[in-house]
Coordinates of C-alpha atoms in Angstrom, one line a residue:
Chain A
X1 CA 92.9 122.3 125.7
X2 CA 95.1 119.1 125.9
X3 CA 95.3 117.1 122.7
X4 CA 96.3 113.4 122.2
X5 CA 97.6 112.3 118.8
X6 CA 97.4 108.6 117.9
X7 CA 100.7 107.8 116.2
X8 CA 100.9 105.6 113.1
X9 CA 103.9 103.5 112.7
X10 CA 105.2 100.0 111.9
X11 CA 106.9 99.4 115.3
X12 CA 110.2 100.6 113.9
X13 CA 109.5 103.9 112.1
X14 CA 107.0 106.7 112.7
X15 CA 104.7 107.1 109.7
X16 CA 105.1 110.6 108.0
X17 CA 101.3 111.1 108.4
X18 CA 101.9 111.4 112.2
X19 CA 104.0 114.5 111.7
X20 CA 101.2 116.3 109.8
X21 CA 98.7 115.3 112.5
X22 CA 101.0 116.7 115.2
X23 CA 101.0 120.1 113.4
X24 CA 97.2 120.0 113.4
X25 CA 97.2 119.1 117.1
X26 CA 99.5 122.1 117.8
X27 CA 97.1 124.4 116.0
X28 CA 94.2 123.2 118.1
X29 CA 95.9 122.8 121.4
X30 CA 96.0 125.5 124.0
X31 CA 97.5 123.0 126.5
X32 CA 99.9 120.2 126.0
X33 CA 100.1 117.9 122.9
X34 CA 100.8 114.2 123.8
X35 CA 101.5 111.4 121.3
X36 CA 100.3 107.9 121.9
X37 CA 102.6 105.2 120.5
X38 CA 101.0 101.8 120.9
X39 CA 102.9 98.9 119.4
X40 CA 105.1 96.0 120.2
X41 CA 108.8 96.7 120.8
X42 CA 108.1 100.2 119.5
X43 CA 110.6 102.1 121.7
X44 CA 112.4 103.4 118.6
X45 CA 109.1 104.9 117.4
X46 CA 108.6 106.6 120.8
X47 CA 112.1 108.0 120.6
X48 CA 111.4 109.4 117.1
X49 CA 108.1 110.9 118.2
X50 CA 109.8 112.4 121.3
X51 CA 111.9 114.6 118.9
X52 CA 108.9 116.1 117.2
X53 CA 108.7 119.8 117.8
X54 CA 105.7 120.9 120.0
X55 CA 105.1 117.6 121.7
X56 CA 105.3 117.5 125.5
X57 CA 104.9 113.8 126.3
X58 CA 104.9 110.4 124.6
X59 CA 102.7 107.7 126.0
X60 CA 104.3 104.4 125.1
X61 CA 102.0 101.4 125.2
X62 CA 104.1 98.4 124.4
X63 CA 102.2 95.1 124.2
X64 CA 101.7 92.2 121.8
X65 CA 98.0 93.3 121.6
X66 CA 99.1 96.5 119.7
X67 CA 101.6 94.8 117.4
X68 CA 99.5 95.1 114.2
X69 CA 97.5 98.2 114.9
X70 CA 94.2 96.4 115.2
X71 CA 91.3 98.7 115.9
X72 CA 89.7 96.9 118.9
X73 CA 92.7 97.1 121.4
X74 CA 93.7 100.6 120.2
X75 CA 90.1 101.9 120.6
X76 CA 90.0 100.4 124.1
X77 CA 93.3 102.0 124.9
X78 CA 92.2 105.4 123.6
X79 CA 89.0 105.5 125.7
X80 CA 91.0 104.6 128.8
X81 CA 93.1 107.7 128.2
X82 CA 90.4 110.0 126.9
X83 CA 89.4 111.7 130.1
X84 CA 92.7 113.5 130.2
X85 CA 92.2 115.1 126.8
X86 CA 89.9 117.6 125.1
X87 CA 90.6 116.3 121.7
X88 CA 92.0 113.1 120.1
X89 CA 93.5 113.2 116.6
X90 CA 94.7 110.7 114.1
X91 CA 95.7 110.9 110.5
X92 CA 93.0 110.2 108.0
X93 CA 94.9 107.2 106.6
X94 CA 93.6 103.7 106.5
X95 CA 95.0 103.2 109.9
X96 CA 93.4 106.3 111.5
X97 CA 90.1 105.8 109.6
X98 CA 89.9 102.3 111.0
X99 CA 90.6 103.0 114.6
X100 CA 89.3 106.4 115.4
X101 CA 85.6 106.1 114.7
X102 CA 85.5 103.0 116.9
X103 CA 86.9 105.1 119.8
X104 CA 84.6 108.0 119.0
X105 CA 81.5 105.8 119.2
X106 CA 82.6 104.4 122.5
X107 CA 83.1 107.9 123.8
X108 CA 79.7 108.9 122.3
X109 CA 81.3 111.6 120.2
X110 CA 80.5 112.5 116.6
X111 CA 83.9 112.2 114.8
X112 CA 84.9 115.0 112.4
X113 CA 86.6 113.2 109.5
X114 CA 89.3 114.5 107.2
X115 CA 89.7 117.9 108.6
X116 CA 91.5 120.4 106.3
X117 CA 91.4 123.5 108.5
X118 CA 91.0 124.3 112.1
X119 CA 89.1 127.6 112.5
X120 CA 88.6 127.6 116.3
X121 CA 88.6 124.9 119.1
X122 CA 85.2 123.7 117.9
X123 CA 85.0 124.7 114.3
X124 CA 86.5 122.8 111.4
X125 CA 86.5 122.6 107.6
X126 CA 86.2 119.3 105.9
X127 CA 85.6 118.3 102.3
X128 CA 82.4 116.5 101.3
X129 CA 81.1 115.2 98.0
X130 CA 84.6 114.2 96.8
X131 CA 85.9 117.6 97.6
X132 CA 83.4 119.4 95.4
X133 CA 82.2 121.2 98.5
X134 CA 83.8 122.3 101.7
X135 CA 81.7 122.2 104.9
X136 CA 82.4 124.3 107.9
X137 CA 81.2 122.4 110.9
X138 CA 80.9 123.2 114.6
X139 CA 81.1 120.4 117.1
X140 CA 78.8 120.5 120.2
X141 CA 80.6 117.5 121.7
X142 CA 82.6 118.2 124.8
X143 CA 85.5 116.1 123.5
X144 CA 86.6 116.3 119.9
X145 CA 87.6 113.3 117.9
X146 CA 89.2 114.2 114.6
X147 CA 90.9 112.6 111.7
X148 CA 93.3 115.0 109.8
X149 CA 93.8 115.3 106.1
X150 CA 97.5 115.1 106.1
X151 CA 98.0 117.1 102.9
X152 CA 96.4 120.1 104.5
X153 CA 99.0 120.4 107.3
X154 CA 102.8 120.7 107.1
X155 CA 104.8 118.0 108.7
X156 CA 106.0 118.8 112.2
X157 CA 109.8 119.1 112.3
X158 CA 112.3 117.7 114.7
X159 CA 113.6 119.8 117.5
X160 CA 111.5 118.7 120.5
X161 CA 112.5 116.7 123.5
X162 CA 109.4 115.1 124.9
X163 CA 109.5 112.8 127.9
X164 CA 108.4 109.1 127.4
X165 CA 106.0 107.6 129.8
X166 CA 105.2 103.8 129.7
X167 CA 101.7 102.6 130.0
X168 CA 100.6 99.4 131.6
X169 CA 99.8 96.2 129.7
X170 CA 96.8 95.9 127.4
X171 CA 93.7 93.9 128.0
X172 CA 93.7 91.2 125.3
X173 CA 91.0 91.4 122.7
X174 CA 90.9 87.8 121.4
X175 CA 88.0 88.1 118.9
X176 CA 90.1 89.9 116.3
X177 CA 93.3 88.3 115.2
X178 CA 96.0 89.3 112.8
X179 CA 96.8 86.8 110.1
X180 CA 99.2 88.4 107.7
X181 CA 100.1 91.4 105.5
X182 CA 101.3 91.7 102.0
X183 CA 103.1 94.9 102.0
X184 CA 103.9 96.4 98.6
X185 CA 107.7 96.8 98.6
X186 CA 109.0 99.8 97.0
X187 CA 112.2 101.9 97.0
X188 CA 110.2 104.8 95.9
X189 CA 109.0 107.7 98.1
X190 CA 105.8 107.3 100.0
X191 CA 102.9 108.3 97.7
X192 CA 101.3 110.6 100.2
X193 CA 104.5 112.4 101.1
X194 CA 106.3 112.5 97.7
X195 CA 107.4 115.8 96.1
X196 CA 106.6 114.4 92.7
X197 CA 103.8 111.9 91.9
X198 CA 103.3 110.3 88.4
X199 CA 100.0 108.5 88.0
X200 CA 98.8 106.2 85.3
X201 CA 95.3 105.4 84.1
X202 CA 93.4 103.1 81.9
X203 CA 95.0 104.8 78.8
X204 CA 98.2 102.8 79.4
X205 CA 96.2 99.7 78.3
X206 CA 98.1 96.9 80.1
X207 CA 100.1 96.0 83.1
X208 CA 103.2 95.8 80.8
X209 CA 102.6 99.3 79.4
X210 CA 102.2 100.5 83.0
X211 CA 105.9 99.9 83.4
X212 CA 106.4 103.1 81.4
X213 CA 105.3 104.9 84.6
X214 CA 108.2 103.2 86.4
X215 CA 110.6 104.7 83.9
X216 CA 109.0 108.1 84.3
X217 CA 109.1 107.8 88.1
X218 CA 112.8 106.8 87.9
X219 CA 113.8 109.9 86.1
X220 CA 112.0 112.1 88.6
X221 CA 112.5 110.2 91.9
X222 CA 108.7 110.1 92.0
X223 CA 106.1 108.0 93.7
X224 CA 103.7 106.1 91.4
X225 CA 99.9 106.5 91.7
X226 CA 97.1 105.2 89.6
X227 CA 93.5 105.8 88.8
X228 CA 90.8 103.5 90.0
X229 CA 90.4 102.2 86.5
X230 CA 94.1 101.2 86.4
X231 CA 93.9 99.5 89.7
X232 CA 90.6 97.6 88.9
X233 CA 92.2 96.5 85.7
X234 CA 95.2 95.1 87.6
X235 CA 97.8 97.4 86.2
X236 CA 98.7 98.8 89.6
X237 CA 98.3 97.6 93.2
X238 CA 95.4 98.9 95.3
X239 CA 97.6 101.0 97.5
X240 CA 98.5 103.1 94.5
X241 CA 95.0 104.4 94.0
X242 CA 94.6 108.1 94.1
X243 CA 91.1 109.5 94.7
X244 CA 88.1 110.1 96.8
X245 CA 88.3 106.7 98.3
X246 CA 92.0 106.0 97.9
X247 CA 94.9 108.2 98.7
X248 CA 94.9 112.0 98.8
X249 CA 98.0 113.5 97.5
X250 CA 99.2 117.1 97.1
X251 CA 102.8 117.0 95.7
X252 CA 104.7 119.9 94.0
X253 CA 104.3 118.1 90.7
X254 CA 101.6 115.6 89.6
X255 CA 101.8 114.1 86.2
X256 CA 98.6 112.3 85.1
X257 CA 99.2 109.9 82.2
X258 CA 96.3 108.3 80.3
X259 CA 93.9 109.4 83.1
X260 CA 90.6 110.9 81.9
X261 CA 89.9 112.6 85.2
X262 CA 86.7 111.3 86.8
X263 CA 85.5 113.4 89.7
X264 CA 86.5 110.7 92.1
X265 CA 90.1 110.8 90.9
X266 CA 90.3 114.6 90.8
X267 CA 89.3 114.6 94.5
X268 CA 92.6 112.9 95.4
X269 CA 95.0 115.2 93.5
X270 CA 93.5 118.6 92.8
X271 CA 95.4 120.3 95.5
X272 CA 98.7 119.4 93.8
X273 CA 100.8 122.5 93.1
X274 CA 101.5 121.8 89.4
X275 CA 99.4 119.4 87.5
X276 CA 100.4 118.0 84.1
X277 CA 98.1 115.8 82.1
X278 CA 99.0 113.7 79.1
X279 CA 96.0 112.2 77.3
X280 CA 95.0 111.6 73.7
X281 CA 91.4 112.7 74.3
X282 CA 91.3 116.5 74.3
X283 CA 87.9 116.4 75.9
X284 CA 89.2 114.6 79.0
X285 CA 88.1 116.4 82.2
X286 CA 91.6 116.2 83.6
X287 CA 92.6 119.0 81.2
X288 CA 90.2 121.4 82.9
X289 CA 92.4 121.6 85.9
X290 CA 95.8 120.8 84.5
X291 CA 98.4 123.6 84.5
X292 CA 100.1 121.9 81.5
X293 CA 97.9 119.9 79.0
X294 CA 99.6 117.7 76.5
X295 CA 97.1 116.3 74.0
X296 CA 98.8 113.4 72.3
X297 CA 99.7 109.8 72.2
X298 CA 101.3 108.9 75.6
X299 CA 103.3 106.1 73.9
X300 CA 105.0 108.7 71.8
X301 CA 105.3 111.5 74.3
X302 CA 106.2 109.6 77.4
X303 CA 109.4 108.0 76.1
X304 CA 110.4 111.5 74.7
X305 CA 109.8 113.1 78.1
X306 CA 111.7 110.4 79.9
X307 CA 114.7 110.9 77.6
X308 CA 114.6 114.7 78.2
X309 CA 114.4 114.2 81.9
X310 CA 117.2 111.7 82.2
X311 CA 119.3 113.9 79.9
X312 CA 118.6 116.8 82.2
X313 CA 119.9 114.9 85.2
X314 CA 122.8 113.3 83.4
Chain B
X1 CA 73.2 83.4 109.8
X2 CA 71.3 86.6 109.2
X3 CA 73.1 89.5 107.5
X4 CA 72.3 93.1 107.9
X5 CA 73.3 95.4 105.0
X6 CA 72.9 99.2 105.3
X7 CA 72.1 101.1 102.2
X8 CA 72.1 104.9 101.8
X9 CA 70.3 107.0 99.3
X10 CA 72.9 109.5 97.9
X11 CA 73.3 111.8 95.0
X12 CA 74.3 109.6 92.1
X13 CA 78.1 109.3 91.6
X14 CA 77.9 110.7 88.1
X15 CA 76.2 113.9 89.1
X16 CA 78.3 117.0 89.2
X17 CA 77.4 118.3 92.7
X18 CA 76.6 122.0 93.0
X19 CA 76.8 124.1 96.1
X20 CA 73.7 126.2 96.9
X21 CA 74.2 129.9 96.5
X22 CA 73.1 130.6 100.1
X23 CA 75.8 128.2 101.4
X24 CA 73.3 126.0 103.2
X25 CA 74.3 122.8 101.5
X26 CA 74.4 121.3 98.0
X27 CA 71.6 121.3 95.4
X28 CA 69.4 118.3 95.8
X29 CA 66.3 119.4 93.8
X30 CA 66.0 117.7 90.4
X31 CA 69.1 115.6 91.0
X32 CA 69.4 111.9 90.4
X33 CA 69.8 109.8 93.5
X34 CA 71.1 106.2 93.7
X35 CA 72.2 103.7 96.2
X36 CA 75.7 104.5 97.6
X37 CA 78.1 102.5 95.4
X38 CA 79.9 101.0 98.4
X39 CA 76.5 99.8 99.7
X40 CA 75.8 98.0 96.4
X41 CA 79.1 96.1 96.9
X42 CA 78.0 95.3 100.5
X43 CA 74.7 94.0 99.3
X44 CA 76.2 92.0 96.5
X45 CA 78.5 90.3 99.0
X46 CA 75.7 89.5 101.4
X47 CA 73.6 88.0 98.6
X48 CA 76.6 85.9 97.4
X49 CA 77.0 84.6 101.0
X50 CA 73.3 83.6 101.0
X51 CA 73.6 82.0 97.6
X52 CA 76.6 80.0 98.8
X53 CA 74.7 78.7 101.8
X54 CA 76.7 80.6 104.3
X55 CA 73.8 82.9 105.2
X56 CA 70.1 82.4 105.6
X57 CA 68.7 85.8 105.3
X58 CA 69.7 89.3 104.0
X59 CA 68.1 92.3 105.6
X60 CA 68.6 95.7 103.9
X61 CA 68.2 98.7 106.2
X62 CA 68.1 102.3 105.2
X63 CA 67.7 105.5 107.2
X64 CA 66.2 108.5 105.4
X65 CA 63.2 110.1 103.8
X66 CA 60.3 108.2 102.3
X67 CA 62.2 108.2 98.9
X68 CA 64.7 105.8 100.5
X69 CA 62.1 103.2 99.9
X70 CA 63.2 103.2 96.3
X71 CA 66.7 102.5 97.4
X72 CA 65.4 99.6 99.5
X73 CA 63.4 98.3 96.5
X74 CA 66.7 98.3 94.5
X75 CA 68.3 96.3 97.3
X76 CA 65.4 93.8 97.3
X77 CA 65.7 93.5 93.5
X78 CA 69.4 92.7 93.9
X79 CA 68.5 89.9 96.3
X80 CA 67.8 91.1 99.8
X81 CA 65.0 89.1 101.4
X82 CA 63.4 92.0 103.3
X83 CA 63.9 95.7 104.0
X84 CA 63.6 98.1 106.9
X85 CA 63.3 101.8 106.5
X86 CA 63.9 104.0 109.5
X87 CA 62.1 107.0 108.2
X88 CA 63.2 110.5 109.0
X89 CA 63.5 113.8 107.2
X90 CA 66.3 114.9 109.5
X91 CA 70.0 114.7 108.5
X92 CA 71.3 111.8 110.5
X93 CA 75.0 111.8 111.4
X94 CA 77.1 108.6 111.3
X95 CA 77.0 108.1 115.1
X96 CA 73.2 108.2 115.1
X97 CA 73.1 105.9 112.1
X98 CA 75.3 103.5 113.9
X99 CA 73.0 103.6 117.0
X100 CA 69.9 103.0 114.8
X101 CA 71.6 100.1 113.0
X102 CA 72.8 98.6 116.3
X103 CA 69.2 98.6 117.6
X104 CA 68.1 96.8 114.4
X105 CA 71.0 94.3 114.6
X106 CA 70.0 93.5 118.2
X107 CA 66.3 93.2 117.4
X108 CA 67.0 90.9 114.4
X109 CA 69.8 88.9 116.1
X110 CA 72.1 89.3 113.0
X111 CA 75.5 87.7 113.1
X112 CA 77.1 89.7 110.3
X113 CA 76.7 93.3 109.3
X114 CA 78.2 94.5 105.9
X115 CA 78.3 98.2 105.3
X116 CA 80.0 100.4 102.6
X117 CA 83.2 101.8 103.8
X118 CA 82.0 105.3 103.2
X119 CA 79.0 107.2 101.7
X120 CA 80.0 109.3 98.7
X121 CA 78.0 112.3 100.0
X122 CA 79.5 113.1 103.4
X123 CA 82.7 111.0 102.9
X124 CA 82.8 110.3 106.6
X125 CA 84.0 106.7 106.7
X126 CA 82.8 106.2 110.2
X127 CA 79.5 104.3 110.5
X128 CA 80.7 100.7 110.2
X129 CA 83.5 101.2 112.8
X130 CA 81.0 102.9 115.1
X131 CA 78.4 100.1 114.7
X132 CA 81.1 97.5 115.5
X133 CA 82.0 99.5 118.6
X134 CA 78.4 99.9 119.8
X135 CA 77.8 96.2 119.4
X136 CA 81.2 95.3 120.8
X137 CA 81.9 93.3 117.7
X138 CA 85.3 92.9 115.9
X139 CA 85.6 94.9 112.7
X140 CA 87.1 94.2 109.3
X141 CA 87.1 97.5 107.4
X142 CA 87.9 98.2 103.7
X143 CA 87.5 94.6 102.7
X144 CA 88.6 93.4 99.3
X145 CA 88.0 89.7 100.1
X146 CA 85.7 87.9 102.6
X147 CA 85.1 84.3 103.5
X148 CA 83.2 82.7 106.4
X149 CA 84.8 79.7 107.9
X150 CA 84.0 77.9 111.2
X151 CA 82.3 80.8 112.9
X152 CA 84.9 83.3 111.7
X153 CA 85.1 85.9 109.0
X154 CA 88.5 85.9 107.2
X155 CA 88.9 89.4 105.8
X156 CA 91.5 90.8 103.4
X157 CA 91.7 94.6 103.9
X158 CA 93.0 97.3 101.6
X159 CA 95.5 99.3 103.7
X160 CA 97.8 102.1 102.7
X161 CA 100.8 99.8 102.5
X162 CA 99.1 97.0 100.6
X163 CA 96.8 94.2 101.9
X164 CA 96.2 92.8 105.3
X165 CA 94.3 89.7 106.4
X166 CA 92.6 89.4 109.7
X167 CA 90.4 86.7 111.3
X168 CA 87.3 87.8 113.2
X169 CA 85.1 85.7 115.5
X170 CA 81.4 86.1 114.5
X171 CA 79.3 88.1 115.1
X172 CA 81.4 90.7 113.2
X173 CA 81.2 93.8 111.1
X174 CA 82.6 94.3 107.6
X175 CA 83.0 97.4 105.5
X176 CA 83.5 97.1 101.8
X177 CA 86.2 98.5 99.5
X178 CA 85.9 98.8 95.8
X179 CA 87.5 95.5 94.8
X180 CA 85.4 93.2 96.9
X181 CA 83.1 92.3 94.0
X182 CA 81.2 93.7 91.1
X183 CA 77.6 94.3 92.0
X184 CA 75.0 92.6 89.7
X185 CA 72.3 94.5 87.8
X186 CA 68.8 93.6 89.0
X187 CA 66.9 91.6 86.3
X188 CA 63.4 92.7 85.3
X189 CA 61.8 89.6 86.9
X190 CA 63.7 90.4 90.2
X191 CA 62.6 94.0 90.0
X192 CA 59.0 92.8 89.8
X193 CA 59.5 90.3 92.6
X194 CA 61.0 92.9 94.8
X195 CA 57.7 94.9 94.8
X196 CA 56.2 92.0 96.8
X197 CA 59.0 91.6 99.3
X198 CA 58.3 92.9 102.8
X199 CA 59.4 96.5 103.6
X200 CA 58.9 97.6 107.2
X201 CA 58.9 101.3 108.1
X202 CA 60.0 102.3 111.6
X203 CA 60.9 105.5 113.4
X204 CA 63.8 106.3 115.6
X205 CA 61.5 106.7 118.5
X206 CA 60.3 103.1 118.1
X207 CA 63.9 102.0 118.3
X208 CA 64.5 104.3 121.3
X209 CA 67.4 106.1 119.7
X210 CA 68.2 109.8 120.1
X211 CA 69.4 111.2 116.7
X212 CA 70.0 114.8 117.7
X213 CA 72.9 116.1 115.6
X214 CA 76.2 116.8 117.4
X215 CA 77.6 118.9 114.5
X216 CA 76.2 122.1 113.2
X217 CA 77.0 122.9 109.6
X218 CA 77.7 126.6 109.6
X219 CA 78.2 126.8 105.8
X220 CA 79.0 124.8 102.7
X221 CA 81.0 126.5 100.0
X222 CA 82.8 125.7 96.7
X223 CA 86.5 124.9 97.0
X224 CA 88.8 127.4 95.3
X225 CA 88.9 126.9 91.6
X226 CA 92.2 126.2 89.8
X227 CA 92.9 128.7 87.0
X228 CA 93.0 127.3 83.5
X229 CA 96.3 126.1 82.4
X230 CA 98.1 126.1 79.0
X231 CA 98.3 123.6 76.2
X232 CA 101.7 122.3 75.2
X233 CA 102.5 120.9 71.8
X234 CA 104.8 118.0 72.7
X235 CA 107.1 116.5 75.3
X236 CA 109.9 119.0 74.5
X237 CA 107.7 122.0 75.2
X238 CA 106.3 120.4 78.4
X239 CA 109.9 119.7 79.6
X240 CA 110.8 123.3 78.9
X241 CA 107.8 124.7 80.7
X242 CA 108.3 122.4 83.7
X243 CA 112.0 123.4 83.9
X244 CA 111.9 127.1 83.2
X245 CA 108.4 128.3 84.0
X246 CA 107.0 126.0 86.8
X247 CA 110.6 125.2 88.0
X248 CA 109.5 121.9 89.4
X249 CA 112.2 119.7 87.8

C-alpha cells in the first residue's frame, strides 16, 4: 500500500502537523510513503520533508498557483497523482480540512475525518459527537482519503534521506484568488504542538485581564489557548480557540483558567496528560476531568502561581 | 441570486450524548434534536444577504427522516423562502449529501451555497468542500466574514494561523465558522407564517443519486474516562503538586 501525504507549510517551513501525519502514513503503509510539497519557492520545505524518517520520496510542485495553499489547485493536483497511491493523508488542520474533502469528492471517495487510530488498512477510529463517542469505521472505497488528528500520532523524527522529484507546472485556477492574510504573530510555541498550554475563559472578564494569561504563559514557556466564550467576547484571537470546532490540543500540562468546561471545549483538550483547572465555581464541569482542581478567585490565585513559577525558574 | 442553505437535524448541542450499550451508535430515543448550530449561522447569513438586496431567494434543504421537516420549518421561520426535504431514513454520508445537494443546486440554478462548516454529530467537516468540488465551484470554508461584490464573494476565513481573505468568482460555496454572525430567534408571527411557506419532499431516486454508504460503522464506544483528580487549596499547593507529584514543571 503506497501512501501520499499532503504537506502543510508556509513555503519556508514545514508545519509540525505534517510530521504527525507522516507517522500515521507509516503505520498505514505497506509500500512507500511519499510527501507532496506544493507551494511557491518551497524547495526549503521539500528539503526539510526529505529528512523525515520513513519517507521515500518528496514530490515538489513549485508554482505560483500553490503559493497560498488554496483548495482548488491543490485538489486538482492531488487527483492527478492519486492513481499511484492507495491512500492520501493530510493533517486535520484548517489546511487539510479545507483541501482534502474536495479531492475526495473528485475521486468519489468517502473521506475519513480526524482519524485517531489505524486498526488495519481499511479500519479506523475517529471521534464523533465532540469526542463523546469513538466510532470504528471500515472503508469500502478502493482508495482511502484520510485526515489525521495530529495529537493521536507522534511526530516523525528526522533521519531520512528521501529523493526530491519535481512535478510539472500547475493548471491555473482563476476563479479563486488569494487576497491577504492576517497572521497572528507570536513568539510562543505553536498551540497544537506546545508541551504546556494555558487557556483562558470568560471568567477573565475582559481583554485587559486576559493579559494575565500572557504572564502565566511567560513563566511556563506555554502556548495560549482560549475557550469559545473568550474568543467570541474578543479577549483572544480566533486561532486560539480550543475545542470541538477549534484546535485540538494534548499537551503534557493544560491549565484552564476561568473556563467552565462546556462539552465543546472539553473535546479539544481532554487528552492532555495533566489538566489543571482554576475556577471560582466549584460546580464547573471542567473540575470533573481536571487532575488538579483549584476552586478560588483566579485574580488572587493566578498572580500567586505566576510568582511561584518565576521563582522556581529564577 | 438564489442561495441554497443546507440544514441538518442533529442532537441538540446541550444534550450529553450517550453511547448505546450494544455499541451500535448513540442513544437517539427521547433526545432533543435541533438544527445544527453552524447551519443556523449559514441560514442567518443567507437571510441577511436577501434583506440587503444581494439575494432574491433563500432555499433551505435538508436530508433526513420525516422529522427533518421540523428543522426546515425552523429555517422557514428564520427567513428562508421555501424548503426542500430529501426524505430518507438511511444514514447519509457527507459524500452522498454533497451529491444530493449538487443535484438540487443544479435544478434550482443557485449561485451561492452556504453550509455549516461541520455538523456537530459526525464532526466530519466535509460536505461543503465536496459540494464545491462536484459543482466545480470555488470554495470559501470556515468563513467569519462574507460580502458579495460585482459577481464575487469576498470571504474572510478562520485559519490556524489567524485570518485569511480570498475572492471567489460566483457561483461559489461558503461554509460558516462561529463568528460569521449571531443567528436570530424566529418571532412568533414568523413561526406562524412559516407554516404556510412551501416545503417540497423529494427522494434520492427522483434526484438520481446513489446514497449507498461507503463506510461501515463496526462499533461505537465511549472514550476512556479520566480518573477523578484532587482538589488543591491554593496556588502554593497547586505549585507543589505540579512540581513534585505530576513533575510537569
